[in-house]
Amino acid sequence: MTTRRGLLLLALLAALQPHAYARGVTPYLPLNLDPEVEREVERVLILGGKPVMTRPIPAAVVLDALPKACEVDAVLCGRVRRALKQYMQDTAVEFTSVAGAITNGAKTVMPNQLGETAQSPFQVAGAAYIQPSAYALVNVGGVAYQGRERATGSLISLGFDWAQLDLGFRDHWWSPMTDSAMLISTEAPTMPSVTVSNYDPLTRLGLQYEVFAARMSYSDKIELTNGNLTRGYPK
């Protein structure tokens, strides 16, 4: 019943959408953007009247903000447009990164690093995408560090600007801040999930939404209300 009501709500919002046509899906900017590029992207979004509330940021949102931003700061606009060039193609490598370190001490989990500990001597990550259609996109990504490999960034995107369906290992960050999030962030490894969201605001009120269902990691230490332990996938 809840699912049916949600679908009816999406259908109603879609009917109220003032656009004569719907655009397709968009790739996302990686969460581990270069700090300078990230600041410039955020500045463009502010100038374009599109503040960041969730991440990853859809590349199409930044492109939509560029015209207004260019009127205020043409130099900034040019730099961000060049940084986004790879997201305006049918296929591209989004990023690759390799990091190494000499470590010692406690296995402290580092903040917002997908569960990586301070003792991990390496981290390898990357992502690329192919977009065979305006309404379909395949993203392949992954991250590996000592003790864990995860297909972070590997997902299939289908749909439109008012309802983009993402199936796979998509990160979720619900906060306007970049260093912390009270609801959900990247403290733990990326969970497989099903996400529906819109990157083009609905109606003249500018309504935006993001809903998802994810499966948490298997655990044999789930505590019940009576104090007993059980195993399975936490809910």
mmCIF file of C-alpha atoms in Angstrom:
data_model
loop_
_atom_site.group_PDB
_atom_site.id
_atom_site.type_symbol
_atom_site.label_atom_id
_atom_site.label_comp_id
_atom_site.label_asym_id
_atom_site.label_seq_id
_atom_site.Cartn_x
_atom_site.Cartn_y
_atom_site.Cartn_z
ATOM 1 C CA MET A 1 0.000 0.000 0.000
ATOM 2 C CA THR A 2 2.844 2.390 0.866
ATOM 3 C CA THR A 3 4.572 1.655 -2.448
ATOM 4 C CA ARG A 4 1.330 2.272 -4.354
ATOM 5 C CA ARG A 5 0.821 5.614 -2.632
ATOM 6 C CA GLY A 6 4.399 6.602 -3.430
ATOM 7 C CA LEU A 7 3.930 5.796 -7.113
ATOM 8 C CA LEU A 8 0.685 7.769 -7.201
ATOM 9 C CA LEU A 9 2.462 10.733 -5.632
ATOM 10 C CA LEU A 10 5.227 10.597 -8.235
ATOM 11 C CA ALA A 11 2.653 10.388 -11.010
ATOM 12 C CA LEU A 12 0.836 13.437 -9.630
ATOM 13 C CA LEU A 13 4.045 15.436 -9.391
ATOM 14 C CA ALA A 14 4.951 14.431 -12.921
ATOM 15 C CA ALA A 15 1.570 15.620 -14.171
ATOM 16 C CA LEU A 16 2.159 18.992 -12.557
ATOM 17 C CA GLN A 17 5.562 19.365 -14.191
ATOM 18 C CA PRO A 18 5.445 22.445 -16.430
ATOM 19 C CA HIS A 19 8.033 21.228 -18.961
ATOM 20 C CA ALA A 20 6.769 20.180 -22.364
ATOM 21 C CA TYR A 21 9.240 17.295 -22.497
ATOM 22 C CA ALA A 22 11.413 15.334 -20.100
ATOM 23 C CA ARG A 23 15.168 15.137 -20.243
ATOM 24 C CA GLY A 24 17.010 11.899 -19.616
ATOM 25 C CA VAL A 25 19.286 10.663 -16.846
ATOM 26 C CA THR A 26 22.482 12.327 -15.677
ATOM 27 C CA PRO A 27 25.800 11.053 -14.316
ATOM 28 C CA TYR A 28 26.912 12.190 -10.861
ATOM 29 C CA LEU A 29 30.003 14.057 -9.796
ATOM 30 C CA PRO A 30 32.235 11.869 -7.589
ATOM 31 C CA LEU A 31 32.165 12.527 -3.851
ATOM 32 C CA ASN A 32 35.955 12.675 -3.749
ATOM 33 C CA LEU A 33 36.278 15.697 -6.014
ATOM 34 C CA ASP A 34 39.428 17.765 -5.821
ATOM 35 C CA PRO A 35 38.762 20.252 -2.972
ATOM 36 C CA GLU A 36 39.375 23.278 -5.202
ATOM 37 C CA VAL A 37 37.061 21.971 -7.926
ATOM 38 C CA GLU A 38 34.433 21.130 -5.303
ATOM 39 C CA ARG A 39 34.502 24.687 -3.935
ATOM 40 C CA GLU A 40 34.136 26.114 -7.424
ATOM 41 C CA VAL A 41 31.215 23.791 -8.208
ATOM 42 C CA GLU A 42 29.478 24.816 -4.986
ATOM 43 C CA ARG A 43 30.054 28.481 -5.831
ATOM 44 C CA VAL A 44 28.484 28.000 -9.266
ATOM 45 C CA LEU A 45 25.464 26.277 -7.709
ATOM 46 C CA ILE A 46 24.995 29.130 -5.238
ATOM 47 C CA LEU A 47 25.219 31.746 -7.992
ATOM 48 C CA GLY A 48 22.784 29.694 -10.052
ATOM 49 C CA GLY A 49 20.261 29.480 -7.224
ATOM 50 C CA LYS A 50 20.726 25.731 -6.725
ATOM 51 C CA PRO A 51 22.097 25.117 -3.205
ATOM 52 C CA VAL A 52 23.546 21.686 -2.424
ATOM 53 C CA MET A 53 21.414 19.620 -0.037
ATOM 54 C CA THR A 54 22.318 16.077 -1.104
ATOM 55 C CA ARG A 55 25.255 14.331 -2.737
ATOM 56 C CA PRO A 56 26.448 13.030 -5.124
ATOM 57 C CA ILE A 57 25.675 16.118 -7.180
ATOM 58 C CA PRO A 58 24.027 15.442 -10.570
ATOM 59 C CA ALA A 59 26.201 16.847 -13.347
ATOM 60 C CA ALA A 60 23.087 18.219 -15.075
ATOM 61 C CA VAL A 61 22.309 20.418 -12.055
ATOM 62 C CA VAL A 62 25.696 22.120 -12.344
ATOM 63 C CA LEU A 63 25.230 22.594 -16.086
ATOM 64 C CA ASP A 64 21.812 24.171 -15.470
ATOM 65 C CA ALA A 65 23.360 26.595 -12.967
ATOM 66 C CA LEU A 66 26.113 27.767 -15.326
ATOM 67 C CA PRO A 67 24.145 30.422 -17.306
ATOM 68 C CA LYS A 68 23.322 32.493 -14.200
ATOM 69 C CA ALA A 69 26.783 31.925 -12.738
ATOM 70 C CA CYS A 70 28.427 33.121 -15.960
ATOM 71 C CA GLU A 71 26.633 36.456 -15.648
ATOM 72 C CA VAL A 72 28.357 37.043 -12.311
ATOM 73 C CA ASP A 73 31.754 35.340 -12.675
ATOM 74 C CA ALA A 74 32.758 34.389 -16.208
ATOM 75 C CA VAL A 75 36.211 33.138 -15.167
ATOM 76 C CA LEU A 76 34.769 30.756 -12.567
ATOM 77 C CA CYS A 77 32.147 29.658 -15.061
ATOM 78 C CA GLY A 78 34.823 28.777 -17.623
ATOM 79 C CA ARG A 79 36.828 26.686 -15.155
ATOM 80 C CA VAL A 80 33.803 24.690 -14.025
ATOM 81 C CA ARG A 81 32.608 24.185 -17.600
ATOM 82 C CA ARG A 82 35.999 22.679 -18.495
ATOM 83 C CA ALA A 83 35.844 20.413 -15.443
ATOM 84 C CA LEU A 84 32.400 19.197 -16.537
ATOM 85 C CA LYS A 85 33.379 18.508 -20.140
ATOM 86 C CA GLN A 86 33.860 14.789 -19.460
ATOM 87 C CA TYR A 87 30.265 14.540 -18.218
ATOM 88 C CA MET A 88 28.854 15.847 -21.490
ATOM 89 C CA GLN A 89 29.942 12.839 -23.549
ATOM 90 C CA ASP A 90 28.463 9.428 -24.299
ATOM 91 C CA THR A 91 31.332 7.689 -22.514
ATOM 92 C CA ALA A 92 34.133 8.900 -20.256
ATOM 93 C CA VAL A 93 36.456 8.047 -17.395
ATOM 94 C CA GLU A 94 35.255 10.116 -14.442
ATOM 95 C CA PHE A 95 38.300 9.714 -12.226
ATOM 96 C CA THR A 96 41.071 7.364 -11.109
ATOM 97 C CA SER A 97 43.045 7.610 -7.892
ATOM 98 C CA VAL A 98 45.800 5.655 -6.169
ATOM 99 C CA ALA A 99 47.042 6.503 -2.678
ATOM 100 C CA GLY A 100 49.619 4.880 -0.420
ATOM 101 C CA ALA A 101 50.806 5.417 3.139
ATOM 102 C CA ILE A 102 53.101 4.034 5.811
ATOM 103 C CA THR A 103 50.878 3.335 8.789
ATOM 104 C CA ASN A 104 51.139 2.244 12.404
ATOM 105 C CA GLY A 105 48.887 2.307 15.463
ATOM 106 C CA ALA A 106 45.220 1.628 16.170
ATOM 107 C CA LYS A 107 42.738 0.579 13.500
ATOM 108 C CA THR A 108 40.723 3.780 13.749
ATOM 109 C CA VAL A 109 38.035 4.163 11.092
ATOM 110 C CA MET A 110 38.629 7.378 9.170
ATOM 111 C CA PRO A 111 35.662 9.741 8.780
ATOM 112 C CA ASN A 112 33.763 9.661 5.490
ATOM 113 C CA GLN A 113 36.090 7.105 3.894
ATOM 114 C CA LEU A 114 33.656 4.230 3.340
ATOM 115 C CA GLY A 115 34.855 2.274 6.362
ATOM 116 C CA GLU A 116 38.584 2.514 5.629
ATOM 117 C CA THR A 117 40.858 2.407 8.677
ATOM 118 C CA ALA A 118 43.901 4.561 9.334
ATOM 119 C CA GLN A 119 46.071 1.437 9.095
ATOM 120 C CA SER A 120 45.253 0.753 5.456
ATOM 121 C CA PRO A 121 48.506 1.215 3.477
ATOM 122 C CA PHE A 122 46.713 1.865 0.178
ATOM 123 C CA GLN A 123 43.513 2.952 -1.511
ATOM 124 C CA VAL A 124 42.607 2.498 -5.172
ATOM 125 C CA ALA A 125 39.442 3.980 -6.672
ATOM 126 C CA GLY A 126 37.981 4.852 -10.041
ATOM 127 C CA ALA A 127 34.831 5.233 -12.104
ATOM 128 C CA ALA A 128 33.737 5.434 -15.734
ATOM 129 C CA TYR A 129 30.411 5.527 -17.536
ATOM 130 C CA ILE A 130 28.735 4.856 -20.858
ATOM 131 C CA GLN A 131 25.422 6.415 -21.874
ATOM 132 C CA PRO A 132 23.888 4.492 -24.794
ATOM 133 C CA SER A 133 20.673 6.529 -24.613
ATOM 134 C CA ALA A 134 19.497 9.797 -23.126
ATOM 135 C CA TYR A 135 17.347 7.722 -20.773
ATOM 136 C CA ALA A 136 19.853 5.010 -19.790
ATOM 137 C CA LEU A 137 23.334 5.139 -18.296
ATOM 138 C CA VAL A 138 25.740 2.490 -16.997
ATOM 139 C CA ASN A 139 28.341 3.555 -14.449
ATOM 140 C CA VAL A 140 31.198 1.235 -13.429
ATOM 141 C CA GLY A 141 33.247 2.086 -10.363
ATOM 142 C CA GLY A 142 34.964 0.658 -7.348
ATOM 143 C CA VAL A 143 37.130 1.333 -4.326
ATOM 144 C CA ALA A 144 39.617 -0.978 -2.621
ATOM 145 C CA TYR A 145 41.678 -0.662 0.526
ATOM 146 C CA GLN A 146 43.192 -3.088 3.007
ATOM 147 C CA GLY A 147 40.648 -5.749 3.875
ATOM 148 C CA ARG A 148 37.812 -4.671 1.589
ATOM 149 C CA GLU A 149 36.844 -4.143 -2.042
ATOM 150 C CA ARG A 150 33.540 -2.523 -2.941
ATOM 151 C CA ALA A 151 31.799 -1.725 -6.223
ATOM 152 C CA THR A 152 31.168 1.861 -5.124
ATOM 153 C CA GLY A 153 29.879 3.869 -8.061
ATOM 154 C CA SER A 154 28.688 0.852 -10.058
ATOM 155 C CA LEU A 155 25.062 1.426 -10.983
ATOM 156 C CA ILE A 156 22.510 1.507 -13.753
ATOM 157 C CA SER A 157 20.468 4.687 -14.182
ATOM 158 C CA LEU A 158 17.144 4.775 -16.018
ATOM 159 C CA GLY A 159 14.412 7.353 -16.369
ATOM 160 C CA PHE A 160 13.934 11.075 -16.731
ATOM 161 C CA ASP A 161 14.836 14.364 -15.083
ATOM 162 C CA TRP A 162 11.737 14.136 -12.852
ATOM 163 C CA ALA A 163 12.310 10.484 -11.837
ATOM 164 C CA GLN A 164 15.768 8.947 -12.179
ATOM 165 C CA LEU A 165 16.034 5.334 -11.021
ATOM 166 C CA ASP A 166 19.493 4.266 -9.798
ATOM 167 C CA LEU A 167 20.164 0.567 -9.195
ATOM 168 C CA GLY A 168 23.479 -0.414 -7.634
ATOM 169 C CA PHE A 169 26.183 0.835 -5.296
ATOM 170 C CA ARG A 170 25.263 4.514 -5.131
ATOM 171 C CA ASP A 171 26.446 6.657 -2.233
ATOM 172 C CA HIS A 172 23.975 8.827 -0.294
ATOM 173 C CA TRP A 173 24.843 12.012 1.569
ATOM 174 C CA TRP A 174 21.996 14.037 3.058
ATOM 175 C CA SER A 175 23.505 17.270 4.302
ATOM 176 C CA PRO A 176 24.488 20.674 2.886
ATOM 177 C CA MET A 177 27.838 20.323 4.680
ATOM 178 C CA THR A 178 30.871 18.511 3.269
ATOM 179 C CA ASP A 179 32.463 17.269 6.502
ATOM 180 C CA SER A 180 29.506 15.704 8.312
ATOM 181 C CA ALA A 181 25.919 14.539 7.879
ATOM 182 C CA MET A 182 23.385 13.711 10.589
ATOM 183 C CA LEU A 183 21.119 11.458 8.474
ATOM 184 C CA ILE A 184 23.320 9.396 6.157
ATOM 185 C CA SER A 185 26.843 9.825 4.816
ATOM 186 C CA THR A 186 29.868 7.791 3.709
ATOM 187 C CA GLU A 187 31.133 6.572 7.087
ATOM 188 C CA ALA A 188 30.369 2.943 6.186
ATOM 189 C CA PRO A 189 30.966 0.969 2.975
ATOM 190 C CA THR A 190 28.510 1.754 0.191
ATOM 191 C CA MET A 191 25.326 -0.317 0.387
ATOM 192 C CA PRO A 192 23.542 -1.805 -2.644
ATOM 193 C CA SER A 193 20.402 0.246 -3.078
ATOM 194 C CA VAL A 194 17.471 1.300 -5.221
ATOM 195 C CA THR A 195 17.124 5.082 -5.450
ATOM 196 C CA VAL A 196 14.537 7.314 -7.098
ATOM 197 C CA SER A 197 15.148 11.058 -7.276
ATOM 198 C CA ASN A 198 14.705 14.106 -9.464
ATOM 199 C CA TYR A 199 17.365 16.590 -10.499
ATOM 200 C CA ASP A 200 14.980 19.011 -12.201
ATOM 201 C CA PRO A 201 12.672 20.673 -9.622
ATOM 202 C CA LEU A 202 8.990 19.809 -9.906
ATOM 203 C CA THR A 203 6.330 22.503 -10.273
ATOM 204 C CA ARG A 204 6.895 26.206 -9.694
ATOM 205 C CA LEU A 205 7.512 25.450 -6.023
ATOM 206 C CA GLY A 206 10.809 23.806 -6.924
ATOM 207 C CA LEU A 207 10.046 20.498 -5.205
ATOM 208 C CA GLN A 208 12.861 17.959 -5.047
ATOM 209 C CA TYR A 209 12.924 14.466 -3.575
ATOM 210 C CA GLU A 210 15.208 11.475 -3.063
ATOM 211 C CA VAL A 211 14.028 8.142 -1.674
ATOM 212 C CA PHE A 212 15.980 4.908 -1.467
ATOM 213 C CA ALA A 213 15.973 1.404 -0.032
ATOM 214 C CA ALA A 214 19.300 -0.264 0.765
ATOM 215 C CA ARG A 215 20.525 -3.575 2.156
ATOM 216 C CA MET A 216 22.943 -3.360 5.070
ATOM 217 C CA SER A 217 25.849 -5.780 5.576
ATOM 218 C CA TYR A 218 25.266 -9.230 7.062
ATOM 219 C CA SER A 219 25.882 -9.377 10.807
ATOM 220 C CA ASP A 220 25.792 -12.110 13.460
ATOM 221 C CA LYS A 221 25.627 -9.578 16.301
ATOM 222 C CA ILE A 222 22.140 -8.117 15.933
ATOM 223 C CA GLU A 223 20.763 -7.509 19.416
ATOM 224 C CA LEU A 224 17.058 -8.121 19.996
ATOM 225 C CA THR A 225 14.912 -6.222 22.487
ATOM 226 C CA ASN A 226 15.272 -9.087 24.989
ATOM 227 C CA GLY A 227 19.060 -8.895 24.836
ATOM 228 C CA ASN A 228 19.587 -12.028 22.738
ATOM 229 C CA LEU A 229 21.743 -11.959 19.616
ATOM 230 C CA THR A 230 20.638 -13.041 16.172
ATOM 231 C CA ARG A 231 22.104 -12.931 12.687
ATOM 232 C CA GLY A 232 21.007 -11.583 9.345
ATOM 233 C CA TYR A 233 20.705 -8.263 7.537
ATOM 234 C CA PRO A 234 19.808 -5.349 9.860
ATOM 235 C CA LYS A 235 16.546 -3.560 9.045
#
